[in-house]
Amino acid sequence: MVHNDKPHFSRGGARAGASAHGARVVFALGLSLMLAFGSLHLYARGAAEEAPEDGRLRVVATHSIIGDFVRNVAGEEVELTMLAGPNQDPHVYEPAPADSRILLEADLVFENGLQLKGWLDPLYAQSGSNATRVVVSDGVRLLDYEGEHGHDDHGHDDHGHSHDHDHDHVHGDYDPHVWQSVANAIVMVENTRDALMDADPANAELYEANAAEYIAELEELDDYIFELAELIPQERRLLVTGHEAFHYFADRYGFRTVGAALGAITTDEAEPSAGEIAALIDEIREVGAPAVFSETIVNPTLARRVAEEAGVQFVSPIYSDALDEPGTEAGTYIDMMRHNIEIMVDALAR
């Protein structure tokens, strides 16, 4: 509780000619009130000190991959909270009651866009938040769910420094898993950098330097994936996965996604029918796909069954929409992408 007005004391017992006894009564009453208000002030101050304000931006990332981008650019200069954390599927994340409060208190919300998370808009509206929403996929080269090129969303070459995006537009026709191309991840990091510089000019040079260092690491990662992909014969660069999350990876690094039946499952939809599964098994055999890959965010039972019936390898884990816990084989975006290409080489190159 914060009191902006000073307490007003009654002067009724301090008129001219009042007795010394009356004056003492008024003085005692005033002292009591001052002590009471002082106690309330100290109580309020103590409550505030339980959640100290250090001047840092309060930043929310909607899922773990975006959170890793923010962490690499901002370092310790922001108070970062992730909604869907490690090993949590952002498609089907169920917001907790505390998430509304987190959004209400946030300065910036970094989100993927492209309808990856249908739960975010209603949660944001319900929270009453005034946080600036930053769509980090703005400017990437979009693909539809058939792997065909779309448009450059909002123009990569015209980021400017304005992030008041229109959230009435719909990108449901486009694949939202844009980070599976490292080239797109670099655009996402640039958008993250620009939003942080806009919101916190005092630390703009730091954000710019951190982003430049991280982008250099991402460029090395991009080269690494290209180099390892060359170890796989072109006819074996075939990806059968648990849901359609690897079109951008395939487009960037020269792979082909196989299995519309299995790949059409998003993690919040029903499994394919028996007929669709049979058709997928036939397709795997026909094209000669060497393996079926199972992602960490989906139930591996179906993928394992398809692999066994098709007579090919079952390979797990592969990471698509969420990082693993910090310090593990896929605890960062760079670690995740390195792990994925390495496990692909192990399964497909021989």
Coordinates of C-alpha atoms in Angstrom, one line a residue:
M1 CA 0.0 0.0 0.0
V2 CA 1.4 3.4 -1.0
H3 CA 0.1 6.6 0.6
N4 CA 0.5 9.7 -1.6
D5 CA -1.3 12.1 0.8
K6 CA 0.1 13.1 4.2
P7 CA -2.2 12.3 7.1
H8 CA -4.4 15.2 8.4
F9 CA -4.7 15.6 12.1
S10 CA -7.7 17.1 13.9
R11 CA -7.0 20.5 15.4
G12 CA -10.2 20.5 17.5
G13 CA -8.3 20.3 20.9
A14 CA -5.6 22.9 20.0
R15 CA -7.7 26.1 20.1
A16 CA -6.3 29.2 21.9
G17 CA -6.9 28.9 25.6
A18 CA -7.0 25.1 25.7
S19 CA -5.7 23.5 28.8
A20 CA -2.3 21.9 29.0
H21 CA -4.0 18.6 29.5
G22 CA -5.9 19.0 26.2
A23 CA -2.7 19.9 24.4
R24 CA -1.1 16.7 25.7
V25 CA -4.1 14.7 24.5
V26 CA -3.8 16.1 21.0
F27 CA -0.1 15.6 20.9
A28 CA -0.5 11.9 22.0
L29 CA -3.2 11.4 19.4
G30 CA -1.1 12.9 16.7
L31 CA 1.9 10.8 17.7
S32 CA -0.2 7.6 17.7
L33 CA -1.5 8.4 14.2
M34 CA 2.0 9.2 12.9
L35 CA 3.2 5.8 14.2
A36 CA 0.3 4.0 12.7
F37 CA 0.8 5.5 9.3
G38 CA 4.5 4.9 9.6
S39 CA 3.9 1.3 10.3
L40 CA 1.7 1.0 7.3
H41 CA 4.3 2.6 5.1
L42 CA 7.0 0.2 6.4
Y43 CA 4.6 -2.7 5.7
A44 CA 4.0 -1.6 2.1
R45 CA 7.7 -1.0 1.6
G46 CA 8.5 -4.5 3.0
A47 CA 6.0 -6.0 0.6
A48 CA 7.5 -4.2 -2.3
E49 CA 11.0 -5.4 -1.4
E50 CA 9.8 -9.0 -1.7
A51 CA 9.7 -8.3 -5.5
P52 CA 12.5 -5.8 -6.0
E53 CA 12.4 -3.6 -9.1
D54 CA 15.9 -3.5 -10.7
G55 CA 14.9 -1.6 -13.8
R56 CA 15.3 -4.5 -16.1
L57 CA 12.7 -5.1 -18.9
R58 CA 10.2 -7.8 -18.1
V59 CA 10.2 -10.0 -21.2
V60 CA 8.0 -13.0 -22.1
A61 CA 8.9 -15.6 -24.8
T62 CA 6.0 -17.8 -25.8
H63 CA 8.1 -21.0 -26.2
S64 CA 11.6 -22.3 -25.5
I65 CA 13.2 -21.7 -28.9
I66 CA 12.3 -18.1 -29.0
G67 CA 13.4 -17.8 -25.3
D68 CA 16.8 -19.0 -26.3
F69 CA 17.1 -16.3 -29.0
V70 CA 16.1 -13.7 -26.4
R71 CA 18.6 -15.0 -23.9
N72 CA 21.4 -14.9 -26.3
V73 CA 20.7 -11.3 -27.3
A74 CA 19.7 -9.8 -24.0
G75 CA 21.8 -11.8 -21.5
E76 CA 21.1 -10.8 -18.0
E77 CA 19.7 -7.4 -18.9
V78 CA 16.1 -8.6 -19.0
E79 CA 13.9 -10.6 -16.7
L80 CA 12.9 -13.4 -19.0
T81 CA 10.0 -15.8 -18.6
M82 CA 9.0 -18.6 -21.0
L83 CA 5.4 -19.7 -21.2
A84 CA 5.9 -23.1 -22.9
G85 CA 9.2 -24.2 -21.6
P86 CA 11.6 -27.0 -22.4
N87 CA 10.0 -30.2 -23.7
Q88 CA 6.6 -28.4 -23.8
D89 CA 4.7 -28.5 -27.1
P90 CA 3.7 -24.9 -28.0
H91 CA 0.8 -26.2 -30.2
V92 CA -1.1 -27.7 -27.2
Y93 CA 0.3 -25.7 -24.3
E94 CA -2.4 -25.1 -21.7
P95 CA -1.8 -21.7 -20.0
A96 CA -1.6 -21.7 -16.2
P97 CA -3.5 -19.1 -14.1
A98 CA -0.2 -17.3 -13.4
D99 CA 0.4 -16.7 -17.1
S100 CA -2.1 -13.9 -17.2
R101 CA -0.3 -12.1 -14.4
I102 CA 3.0 -12.7 -16.2
L103 CA 1.7 -11.1 -19.4
L104 CA 0.1 -8.2 -17.4
E105 CA 3.4 -7.3 -15.9
A106 CA 5.4 -7.8 -19.1
D107 CA 7.0 -5.0 -21.2
L108 CA 7.6 -7.2 -24.3
V109 CA 6.1 -10.4 -25.5
F110 CA 8.2 -12.3 -28.2
E111 CA 6.0 -14.6 -30.2
N112 CA 6.4 -16.7 -33.4
G113 CA 3.3 -15.6 -35.2
L114 CA 1.8 -17.6 -38.1
Q115 CA -0.8 -19.1 -35.8
L116 CA 1.6 -21.5 -34.1
K117 CA -0.1 -20.9 -30.8
G118 CA -3.9 -20.5 -30.9
W119 CA -4.0 -20.0 -27.1
L120 CA -1.9 -16.8 -27.1
D121 CA -4.4 -14.2 -28.4
P122 CA -7.2 -15.0 -25.9
L123 CA -4.7 -15.2 -23.0
Y124 CA -3.2 -11.8 -23.9
A125 CA -6.7 -10.2 -24.2
Q126 CA -7.8 -11.8 -20.9
S127 CA -4.7 -10.6 -19.1
G128 CA -5.3 -6.9 -19.9
S129 CA -1.6 -6.6 -20.8
N130 CA -0.3 -3.5 -22.6
A131 CA 3.0 -5.3 -23.5
T132 CA 4.4 -4.7 -26.9
R133 CA 4.0 -7.9 -29.0
V134 CA 7.0 -8.7 -31.2
V135 CA 6.4 -11.3 -34.0
V136 CA 9.9 -12.6 -34.6
S137 CA 9.0 -14.4 -37.8
D138 CA 8.4 -11.1 -39.6
G139 CA 10.6 -11.0 -42.7
V140 CA 11.2 -14.7 -43.2
R141 CA 10.7 -16.5 -46.5
L142 CA 7.4 -18.4 -45.9
L143 CA 6.5 -21.9 -47.0
D144 CA 3.0 -23.4 -47.2
Y145 CA 2.3 -26.9 -45.8
E146 CA 3.3 -28.4 -49.2
G147 CA 6.7 -26.9 -48.9
E148 CA 6.0 -24.2 -51.6
H149 CA 7.4 -20.8 -51.3
G150 CA 5.1 -18.0 -50.0
H151 CA 6.0 -14.4 -49.6
D152 CA 8.6 -12.5 -47.5
D153 CA 6.5 -11.7 -44.5
H154 CA 6.7 -7.9 -43.9
G155 CA 9.9 -7.7 -45.8
H156 CA 13.2 -8.8 -44.3
D157 CA 15.0 -5.7 -45.6
D158 CA 12.7 -3.2 -44.0
H159 CA 12.7 -4.0 -40.3
G160 CA 13.0 -0.4 -39.2
H161 CA 12.5 0.0 -35.5
S162 CA 8.8 -0.3 -35.2
H163 CA 7.1 -3.4 -33.8
D164 CA 3.5 -2.3 -33.4
H165 CA 2.3 -5.2 -35.6
D166 CA -1.2 -5.7 -36.9
H167 CA -2.5 -8.9 -35.3
D168 CA -5.7 -9.1 -37.3
H169 CA -4.0 -10.7 -40.3
V170 CA -4.1 -14.4 -40.7
H171 CA -1.2 -16.7 -41.7
G172 CA -2.9 -20.0 -41.3
D173 CA -1.9 -21.1 -44.8
Y174 CA 1.8 -21.0 -44.0
D175 CA 3.9 -23.4 -42.0
P176 CA 4.9 -21.7 -38.7
H177 CA 8.0 -23.9 -38.0
V178 CA 10.3 -21.2 -39.5
W179 CA 13.2 -21.7 -37.1
Q180 CA 14.0 -25.1 -38.7
S181 CA 16.0 -23.1 -41.3
V182 CA 19.0 -21.4 -39.7
A183 CA 18.7 -18.6 -42.2
N184 CA 15.2 -17.9 -40.8
A185 CA 16.6 -18.1 -37.2
I186 CA 19.0 -15.3 -38.1
V187 CA 16.0 -13.1 -39.1
M188 CA 14.3 -13.9 -35.9
V189 CA 17.3 -12.9 -33.9
E190 CA 17.6 -9.7 -35.8
N191 CA 13.9 -8.9 -35.0
T192 CA 14.6 -9.8 -31.3
R193 CA 17.6 -7.4 -31.3
D194 CA 15.7 -4.5 -32.9
A195 CA 12.8 -4.8 -30.4
L196 CA 15.1 -4.9 -27.4
M197 CA 17.0 -1.9 -28.7
D198 CA 13.8 0.0 -29.2
A199 CA 12.5 -0.8 -25.7
D200 CA 15.8 -0.3 -23.9
P201 CA 18.0 2.3 -25.7
A202 CA 20.4 2.4 -22.7
N203 CA 21.5 -1.1 -23.5
A204 CA 21.2 -0.9 -27.2
E205 CA 25.0 -1.3 -27.9
L206 CA 25.1 -4.4 -25.7
Y207 CA 22.1 -6.0 -27.5
E208 CA 23.7 -5.2 -30.9
A209 CA 27.0 -6.7 -29.9
N210 CA 25.4 -9.8 -28.4
A211 CA 23.3 -10.3 -31.5
A212 CA 26.3 -9.9 -33.8
E213 CA 28.2 -12.5 -31.9
Y214 CA 25.3 -14.9 -31.8
I215 CA 24.5 -14.4 -35.5
A216 CA 28.1 -15.3 -36.3
E217 CA 27.6 -18.6 -34.4
L218 CA 24.4 -19.2 -36.3
E219 CA 26.2 -18.7 -39.6
E220 CA 28.8 -21.3 -38.5
L221 CA 25.9 -23.6 -37.6
D222 CA 24.3 -23.1 -41.0
D223 CA 27.6 -24.1 -42.7
Y224 CA 27.9 -27.1 -40.5
I225 CA 24.5 -28.4 -41.4
F226 CA 25.2 -28.0 -45.1
E227 CA 28.5 -29.8 -44.7
L228 CA 27.0 -32.8 -42.9
A229 CA 24.0 -33.0 -45.3
E230 CA 26.5 -33.6 -48.1
L231 CA 27.5 -36.8 -46.4
I232 CA 24.0 -38.2 -47.2
P233 CA 23.4 -39.3 -50.8
Q234 CA 20.7 -37.2 -52.4
E235 CA 18.4 -40.2 -52.9
R236 CA 18.5 -40.9 -49.2
R237 CA 17.7 -37.4 -47.9
L238 CA 14.2 -38.4 -47.1
L239 CA 12.5 -37.3 -43.8
V240 CA 9.5 -39.2 -42.4
T241 CA 8.6 -37.4 -39.1
G242 CA 5.8 -37.3 -36.6
H243 CA 4.3 -34.0 -37.7
E244 CA 4.8 -31.4 -40.4
A245 CA 7.7 -29.4 -38.8
F246 CA 10.6 -29.9 -41.2
H247 CA 9.6 -28.3 -44.5
Y248 CA 11.9 -25.3 -43.8
F249 CA 14.8 -27.6 -42.9
A250 CA 14.2 -29.7 -46.1
D251 CA 13.9 -26.6 -48.3
R252 CA 17.1 -25.1 -46.9
Y253 CA 19.4 -28.2 -46.8
G254 CA 18.2 -30.2 -49.8
F255 CA 16.0 -32.9 -48.1
R256 CA 12.5 -34.1 -49.1
T257 CA 9.7 -34.7 -46.6
V258 CA 7.9 -37.9 -47.1
G259 CA 4.6 -39.3 -45.8
A260 CA 1.7 -36.9 -46.0
A261 CA -0.4 -39.2 -43.8
L262 CA 2.0 -39.2 -40.8
G263 CA 3.3 -35.7 -41.5
A264 CA -0.1 -34.2 -41.6
I265 CA -0.6 -34.8 -37.9
T266 CA -0.1 -31.7 -35.9
T267 CA 0.3 -32.5 -32.2
D268 CA -3.2 -31.4 -31.4
E269 CA -5.0 -33.5 -34.0
A270 CA -6.2 -37.1 -34.2
E271 CA -4.0 -39.9 -35.5
P272 CA -4.4 -40.9 -39.2
S273 CA -6.8 -43.7 -40.1
A274 CA -5.7 -47.3 -40.7
G275 CA -6.0 -46.7 -44.5
E276 CA -3.8 -43.6 -44.3
I277 CA -1.2 -45.5 -42.3
A278 CA -1.2 -48.3 -44.8
A279 CA -0.7 -45.8 -47.6
L280 CA 2.2 -44.2 -45.8
I281 CA 3.9 -47.6 -45.3
D282 CA 3.5 -48.2 -49.0
E283 CA 5.0 -44.7 -49.8
I284 CA 8.0 -45.3 -47.5
R285 CA 8.7 -48.6 -49.3
E286 CA 8.2 -47.1 -52.7
V287 CA 10.5 -44.1 -52.2
G288 CA 13.1 -46.1 -50.2
A289 CA 13.0 -43.9 -47.1
P290 CA 15.6 -45.4 -44.8
A291 CA 14.1 -44.3 -41.5
V292 CA 11.2 -42.9 -39.5
F293 CA 12.1 -40.1 -37.1
S294 CA 10.2 -39.6 -33.9
E295 CA 10.1 -36.2 -32.2
T296 CA 10.2 -35.5 -28.5
I297 CA 6.8 -33.7 -28.4
V298 CA 4.8 -36.5 -30.0
N299 CA 3.9 -40.0 -28.9
P300 CA 6.4 -42.3 -30.5
T301 CA 4.0 -45.3 -30.7
L302 CA 2.7 -44.5 -34.2
A303 CA 6.0 -43.7 -35.7
R304 CA 7.5 -46.9 -34.2
R305 CA 4.7 -49.0 -35.6
V306 CA 5.0 -47.4 -39.1
A307 CA 8.8 -48.0 -39.1
E308 CA 8.4 -51.7 -38.0
E309 CA 5.7 -52.4 -40.6
A310 CA 7.7 -50.6 -43.3
G311 CA 10.8 -52.5 -42.4
V312 CA 13.0 -49.4 -41.8
Q313 CA 14.8 -47.8 -38.9
F314 CA 13.0 -46.1 -36.0
V315 CA 15.1 -43.1 -35.0
S316 CA 14.5 -41.1 -31.8
P317 CA 14.8 -38.5 -30.5
I318 CA 14.6 -35.6 -33.0
Y319 CA 13.6 -32.1 -31.9
S320 CA 11.1 -29.9 -33.7
D321 CA 9.1 -27.4 -31.6
A322 CA 10.8 -27.4 -28.2
L323 CA 14.3 -27.5 -26.7
D324 CA 15.3 -30.0 -24.1
E325 CA 16.3 -29.0 -20.6
P326 CA 19.4 -26.7 -20.3
G327 CA 22.7 -28.6 -20.3
T328 CA 21.3 -31.6 -22.3
E329 CA 22.0 -32.6 -25.9
A330 CA 19.4 -30.1 -27.2
G331 CA 19.3 -27.5 -24.5
T332 CA 19.9 -24.6 -26.8
Y333 CA 18.8 -23.9 -30.4
I334 CA 22.3 -24.5 -31.7
D335 CA 22.6 -27.8 -29.8
M336 CA 19.2 -28.9 -31.1
M337 CA 20.0 -28.2 -34.7
R338 CA 23.4 -29.9 -34.4
H339 CA 21.8 -32.9 -32.8
N340 CA 19.2 -33.2 -35.5
I341 CA 21.6 -33.2 -38.5
E342 CA 24.0 -35.5 -36.7
I343 CA 21.2 -38.1 -36.0
M344 CA 20.0 -37.7 -39.6
V345 CA 23.5 -38.5 -40.9
D346 CA 23.8 -41.5 -38.7
A347 CA 20.5 -42.9 -39.9
L348 CA 20.6 -41.9 -43.6
A349 CA 24.2 -41.8 -44.8
R350 CA 24.9 -45.5 -44.4

